[in-house]
mmCIF file of C-alpha atoms in Angstrom:
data_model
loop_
_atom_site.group_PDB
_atom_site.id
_atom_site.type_symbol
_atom_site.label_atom_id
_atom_site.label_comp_id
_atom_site.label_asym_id
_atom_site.label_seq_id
_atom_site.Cartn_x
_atom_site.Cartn_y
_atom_site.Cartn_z
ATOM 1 C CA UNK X 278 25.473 -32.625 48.559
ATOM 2 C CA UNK X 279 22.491 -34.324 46.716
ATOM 3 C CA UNK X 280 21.876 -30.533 45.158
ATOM 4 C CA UNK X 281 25.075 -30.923 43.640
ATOM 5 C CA UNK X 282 24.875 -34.393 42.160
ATOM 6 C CA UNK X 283 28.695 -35.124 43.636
ATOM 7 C CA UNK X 284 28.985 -39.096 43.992
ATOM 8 C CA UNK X 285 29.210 -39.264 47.678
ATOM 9 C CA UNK X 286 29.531 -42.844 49.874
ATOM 10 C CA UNK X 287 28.696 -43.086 53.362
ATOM 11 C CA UNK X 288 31.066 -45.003 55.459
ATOM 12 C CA UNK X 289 29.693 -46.502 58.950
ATOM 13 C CA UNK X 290 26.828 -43.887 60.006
ATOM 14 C CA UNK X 291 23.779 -44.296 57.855
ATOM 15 C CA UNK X 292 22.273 -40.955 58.346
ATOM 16 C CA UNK X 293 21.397 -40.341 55.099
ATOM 17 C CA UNK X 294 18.724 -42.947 54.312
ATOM 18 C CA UNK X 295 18.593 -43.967 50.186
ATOM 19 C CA UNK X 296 19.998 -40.337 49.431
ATOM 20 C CA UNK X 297 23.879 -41.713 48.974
ATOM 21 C CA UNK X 298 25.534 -45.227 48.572
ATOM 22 C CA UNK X 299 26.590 -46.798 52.182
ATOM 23 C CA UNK X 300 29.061 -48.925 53.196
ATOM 24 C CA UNK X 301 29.339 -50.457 57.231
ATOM 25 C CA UNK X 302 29.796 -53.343 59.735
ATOM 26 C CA UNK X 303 26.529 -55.432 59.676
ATOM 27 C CA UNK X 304 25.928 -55.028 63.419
ATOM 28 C CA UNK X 305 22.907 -57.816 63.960
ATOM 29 C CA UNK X 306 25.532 -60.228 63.253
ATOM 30 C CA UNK X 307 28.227 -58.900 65.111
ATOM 31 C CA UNK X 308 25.942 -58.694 67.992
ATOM 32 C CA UNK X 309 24.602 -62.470 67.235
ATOM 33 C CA UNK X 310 28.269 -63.512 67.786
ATOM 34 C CA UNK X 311 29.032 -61.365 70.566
ATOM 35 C CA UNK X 312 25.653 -62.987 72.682
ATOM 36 C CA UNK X 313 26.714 -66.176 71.095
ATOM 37 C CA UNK X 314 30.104 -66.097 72.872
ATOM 38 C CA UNK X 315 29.139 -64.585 76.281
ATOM 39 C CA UNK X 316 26.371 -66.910 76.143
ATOM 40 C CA UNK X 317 28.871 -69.982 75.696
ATOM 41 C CA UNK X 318 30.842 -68.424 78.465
ATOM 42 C CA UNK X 319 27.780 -68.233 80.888
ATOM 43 C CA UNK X 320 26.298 -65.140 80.874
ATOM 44 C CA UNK X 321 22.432 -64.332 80.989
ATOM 45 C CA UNK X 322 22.553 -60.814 81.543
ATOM 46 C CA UNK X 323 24.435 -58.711 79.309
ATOM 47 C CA UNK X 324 24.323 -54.854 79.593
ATOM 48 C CA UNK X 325 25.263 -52.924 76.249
ATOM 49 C CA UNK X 326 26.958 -49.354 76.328
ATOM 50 C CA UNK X 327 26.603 -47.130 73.020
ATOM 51 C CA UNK X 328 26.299 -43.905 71.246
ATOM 52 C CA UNK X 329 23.657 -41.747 72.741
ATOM 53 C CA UNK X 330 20.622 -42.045 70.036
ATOM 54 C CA UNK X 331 20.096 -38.587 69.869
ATOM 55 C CA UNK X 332 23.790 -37.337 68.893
ATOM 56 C CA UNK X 333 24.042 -40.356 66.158
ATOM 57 C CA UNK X 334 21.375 -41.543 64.794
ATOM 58 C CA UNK X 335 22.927 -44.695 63.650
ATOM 59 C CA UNK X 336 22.893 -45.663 67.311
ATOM 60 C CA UNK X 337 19.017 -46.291 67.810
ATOM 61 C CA UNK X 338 19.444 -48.944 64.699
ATOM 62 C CA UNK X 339 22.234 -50.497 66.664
ATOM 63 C CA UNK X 340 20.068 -50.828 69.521
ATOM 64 C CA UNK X 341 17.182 -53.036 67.610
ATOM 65 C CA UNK X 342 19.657 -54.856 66.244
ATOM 66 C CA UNK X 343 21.248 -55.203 70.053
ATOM 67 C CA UNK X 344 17.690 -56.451 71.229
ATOM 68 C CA UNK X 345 17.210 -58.732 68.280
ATOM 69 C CA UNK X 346 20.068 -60.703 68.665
ATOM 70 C CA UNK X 347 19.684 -61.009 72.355
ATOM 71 C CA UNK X 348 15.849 -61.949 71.876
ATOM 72 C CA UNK X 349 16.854 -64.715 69.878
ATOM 73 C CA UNK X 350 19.553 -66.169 71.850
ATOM 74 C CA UNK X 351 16.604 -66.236 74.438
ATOM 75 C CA UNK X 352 17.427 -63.846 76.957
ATOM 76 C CA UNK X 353 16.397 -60.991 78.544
ATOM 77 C CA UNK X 354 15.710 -57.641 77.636
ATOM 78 C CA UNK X 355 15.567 -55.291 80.320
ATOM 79 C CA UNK X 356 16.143 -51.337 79.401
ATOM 80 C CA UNK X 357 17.563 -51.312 82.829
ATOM 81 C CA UNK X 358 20.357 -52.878 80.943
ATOM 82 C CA UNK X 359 21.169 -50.555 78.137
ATOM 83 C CA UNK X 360 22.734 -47.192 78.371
ATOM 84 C CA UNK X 361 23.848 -44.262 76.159
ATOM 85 C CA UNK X 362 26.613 -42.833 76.859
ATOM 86 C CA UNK X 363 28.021 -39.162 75.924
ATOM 87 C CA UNK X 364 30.740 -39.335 78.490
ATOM 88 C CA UNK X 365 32.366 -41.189 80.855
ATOM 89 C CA UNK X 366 30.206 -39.712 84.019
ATOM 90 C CA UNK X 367 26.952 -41.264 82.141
ATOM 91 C CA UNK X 368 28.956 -44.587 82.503
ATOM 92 C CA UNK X 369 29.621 -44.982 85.842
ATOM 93 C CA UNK X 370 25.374 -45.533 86.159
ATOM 94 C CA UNK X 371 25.594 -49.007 84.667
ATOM 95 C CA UNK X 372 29.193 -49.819 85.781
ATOM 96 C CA UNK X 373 27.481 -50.064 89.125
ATOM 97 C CA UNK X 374 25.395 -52.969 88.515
ATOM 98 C CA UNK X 375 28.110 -54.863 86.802
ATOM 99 C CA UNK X 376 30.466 -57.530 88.463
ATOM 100 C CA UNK X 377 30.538 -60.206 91.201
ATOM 101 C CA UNK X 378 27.041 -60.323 92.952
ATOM 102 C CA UNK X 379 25.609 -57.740 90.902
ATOM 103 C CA UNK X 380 23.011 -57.962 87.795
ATOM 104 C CA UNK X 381 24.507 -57.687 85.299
ATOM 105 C CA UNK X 382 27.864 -60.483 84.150
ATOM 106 C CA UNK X 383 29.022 -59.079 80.829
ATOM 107 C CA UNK X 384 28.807 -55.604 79.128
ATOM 108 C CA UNK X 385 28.856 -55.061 75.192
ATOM 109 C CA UNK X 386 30.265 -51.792 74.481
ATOM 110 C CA UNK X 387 30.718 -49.503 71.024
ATOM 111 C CA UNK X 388 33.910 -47.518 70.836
ATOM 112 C CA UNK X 389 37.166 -47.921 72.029
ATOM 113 C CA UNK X 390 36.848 -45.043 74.514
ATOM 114 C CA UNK X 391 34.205 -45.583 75.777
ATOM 115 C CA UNK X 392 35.576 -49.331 76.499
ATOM 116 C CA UNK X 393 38.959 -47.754 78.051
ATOM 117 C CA UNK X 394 36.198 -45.794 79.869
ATOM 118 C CA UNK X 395 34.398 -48.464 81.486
ATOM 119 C CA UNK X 396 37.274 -50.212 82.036
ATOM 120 C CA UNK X 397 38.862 -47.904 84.463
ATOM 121 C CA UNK X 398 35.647 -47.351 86.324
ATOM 122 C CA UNK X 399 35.896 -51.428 86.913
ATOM 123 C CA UNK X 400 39.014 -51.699 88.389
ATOM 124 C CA UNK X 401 38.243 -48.572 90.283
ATOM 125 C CA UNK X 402 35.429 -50.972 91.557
ATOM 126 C CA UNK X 403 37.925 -53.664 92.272
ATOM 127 C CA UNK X 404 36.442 -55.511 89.266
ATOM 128 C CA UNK X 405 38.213 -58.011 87.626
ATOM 129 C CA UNK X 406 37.701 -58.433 83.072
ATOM 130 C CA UNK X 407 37.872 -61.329 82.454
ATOM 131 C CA UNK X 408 37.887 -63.053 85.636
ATOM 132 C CA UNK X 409 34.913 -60.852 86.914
ATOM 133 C CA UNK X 410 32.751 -59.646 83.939
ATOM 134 C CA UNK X 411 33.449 -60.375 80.417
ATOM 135 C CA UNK X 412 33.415 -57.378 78.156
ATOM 136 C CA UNK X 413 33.102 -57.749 74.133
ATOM 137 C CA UNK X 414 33.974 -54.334 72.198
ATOM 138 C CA UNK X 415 32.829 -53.747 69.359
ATOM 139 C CA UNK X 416 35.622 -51.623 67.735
ATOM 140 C CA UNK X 417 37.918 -51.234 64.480
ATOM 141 C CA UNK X 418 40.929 -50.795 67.373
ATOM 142 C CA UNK X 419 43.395 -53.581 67.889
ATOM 143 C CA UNK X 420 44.142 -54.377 71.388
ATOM 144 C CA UNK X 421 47.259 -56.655 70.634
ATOM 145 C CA UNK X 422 50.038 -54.015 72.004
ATOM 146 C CA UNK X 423 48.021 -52.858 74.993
ATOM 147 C CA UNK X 424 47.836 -56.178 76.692
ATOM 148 C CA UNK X 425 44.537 -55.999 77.819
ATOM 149 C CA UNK X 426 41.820 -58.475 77.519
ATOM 150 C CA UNK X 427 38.505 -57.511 76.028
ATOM 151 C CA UNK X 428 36.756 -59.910 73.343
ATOM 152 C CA UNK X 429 35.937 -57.702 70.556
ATOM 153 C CA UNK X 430 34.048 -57.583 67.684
ATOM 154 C CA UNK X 431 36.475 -56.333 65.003
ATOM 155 C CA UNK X 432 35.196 -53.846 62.523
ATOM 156 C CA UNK X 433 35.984 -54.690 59.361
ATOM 157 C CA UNK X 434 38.084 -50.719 58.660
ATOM 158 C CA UNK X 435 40.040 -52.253 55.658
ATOM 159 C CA UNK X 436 37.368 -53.833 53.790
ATOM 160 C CA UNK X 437 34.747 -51.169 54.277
ATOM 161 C CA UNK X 438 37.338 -48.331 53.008
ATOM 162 C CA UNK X 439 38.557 -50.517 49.585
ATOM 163 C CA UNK X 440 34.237 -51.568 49.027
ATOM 164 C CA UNK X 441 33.741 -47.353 49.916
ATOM 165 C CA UNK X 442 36.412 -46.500 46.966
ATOM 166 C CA UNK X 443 34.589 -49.263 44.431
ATOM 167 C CA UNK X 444 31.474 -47.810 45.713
ATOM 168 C CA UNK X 445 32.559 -44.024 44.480
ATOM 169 C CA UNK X 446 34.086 -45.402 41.056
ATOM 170 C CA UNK X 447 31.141 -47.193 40.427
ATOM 171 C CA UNK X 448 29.175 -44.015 40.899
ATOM 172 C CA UNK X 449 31.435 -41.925 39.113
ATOM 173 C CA UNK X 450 30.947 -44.139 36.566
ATOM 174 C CA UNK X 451 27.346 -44.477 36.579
ATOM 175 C CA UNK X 452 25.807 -41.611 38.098
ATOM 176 C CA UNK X 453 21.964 -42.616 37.987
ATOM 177 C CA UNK X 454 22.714 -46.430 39.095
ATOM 178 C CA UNK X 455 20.321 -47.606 41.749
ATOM 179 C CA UNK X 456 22.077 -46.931 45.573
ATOM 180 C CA UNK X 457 23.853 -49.325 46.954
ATOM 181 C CA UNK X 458 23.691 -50.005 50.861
ATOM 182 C CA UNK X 459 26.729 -52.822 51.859
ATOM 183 C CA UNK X 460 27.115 -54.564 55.056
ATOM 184 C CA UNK X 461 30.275 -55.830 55.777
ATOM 185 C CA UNK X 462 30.475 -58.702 58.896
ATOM 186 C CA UNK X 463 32.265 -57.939 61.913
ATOM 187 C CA UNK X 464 34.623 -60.979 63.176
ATOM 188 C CA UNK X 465 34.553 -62.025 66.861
ATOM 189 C CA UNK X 466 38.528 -61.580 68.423
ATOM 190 C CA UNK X 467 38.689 -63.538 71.584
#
C-alpha cells in the first residue's frame, strides 16, 4: 500500500505506525472511566481480558493504557490479573479467580465474544453479574435486546467510520498532508 501511494485510513488497529492516517476509540480514557465506575461501585481488584498481544498488536498498547489508568486510580497491578485470550479455553484460567470469595471482584473485557465467553463460564460457576462480579465491556455491540447486564464502554463505530471517510477525502485531496492519528472517546453505558 505505501508503494502505491493509495490514500489509505486505518480504522481501530494501529498497526501501521505514521505510515497511514488512523482513526480509533481513545482507550486510556475509556479505561479511566471504566476503573472510575467499578471503583465507585467497590472494587479494588479488577482483572482485564483482551486480545492476545502477539496476534494484534494493538493489544499490548491497550494493556499500558489498562495499567495506567488503574495506576492512577491507585490500585493494584498484579499480572496475575491480566490475561490474553485467543479462545474461550484460555479464559476459563482467570474466570477461576473471579467471584464471591475469590481475588478478583470485577473483570474488564475487549470484545463482545469474548464477554459472551466469560459470561457463560460464570454462570457455569454459579456466578452471579452484577450481583456477584461486575463486568464492564468494552465493545461497539449494543446489549439493549439481549437483556443482559454488563456496563460497557461503548465504542464510538459511527463517529470513527464518518471521521475515517473525512480522513480519506482529506487525503485524496491532499496527498502529501502531514498524517493524521484521531482518537475518538469511548462513553461509559451502565
Amino acid at each position: 500500500l505505501l508503494a502505491t501511494r493509495r490514500p489509505v485510513v486505518s480504522v481501530e488497529h494501529d498497526v501501521f505506525g505514521d505510515a497511514f492516517d488512523f482513526v480509533g476509540m481513545d482507550n486510556l480514557t475509556g479505561y479511566r472511566e471504566a476503573i472510575r465506575h467499578l471503583k465507585q461501585l467497590g472494587h479494588r481488584k479488577i482483572g482485564f481480558i483482551y486480545e492476545d498481544e502477539a496476534q494484534n498488536l494493538s493489544a499490548h498498547r491497550r494493556r499500558i493504557d489498562f495499567e495506567q489508568a488503574v495506576v492512577e486510580a491507585g490500585l493494584p497491578v498484579l499480572p496475575q490479573y491480566y490475561l490474553q485470550s485467543v479462545a474461550a479455553a484460555d479464559e476459563a484460567e482467570l474466570v477461576h479467580t473471579c467471584g464471591p470469595g475469590r481475588e478478583i471482584t470485577a473483570l474488564v473485557v475487549r470484545g463482545y465474544g469474548r464477554t459472551r465467553s466469560v459470561s457463560q463460564q460464570l454462570a457455569a460457576m454459579s456466578v452471579r453479574v452484577p450481583q456477584d462480579l461486575s463486568i464492564v465491556n468494552v465493545t461497539g455491540h449494543s446489549y439493549a435486546e439481549e437483556r443482559v447486564r454488563f456496563d460497557s464502554i461503548r465504542t464510538p463505530l459511527l463517529e470513527m467510520g464518518s471521521t475515517s471517510v473525512r480522513l480519506l477525502i482529506n487525503r485524496i485531496n491532499s496527498p502529501n498532508a502531514p498524517r493524521r492519528h484521531v482518537l475518538l472517546p469511548g462513553r461509559l453505558v451502565p
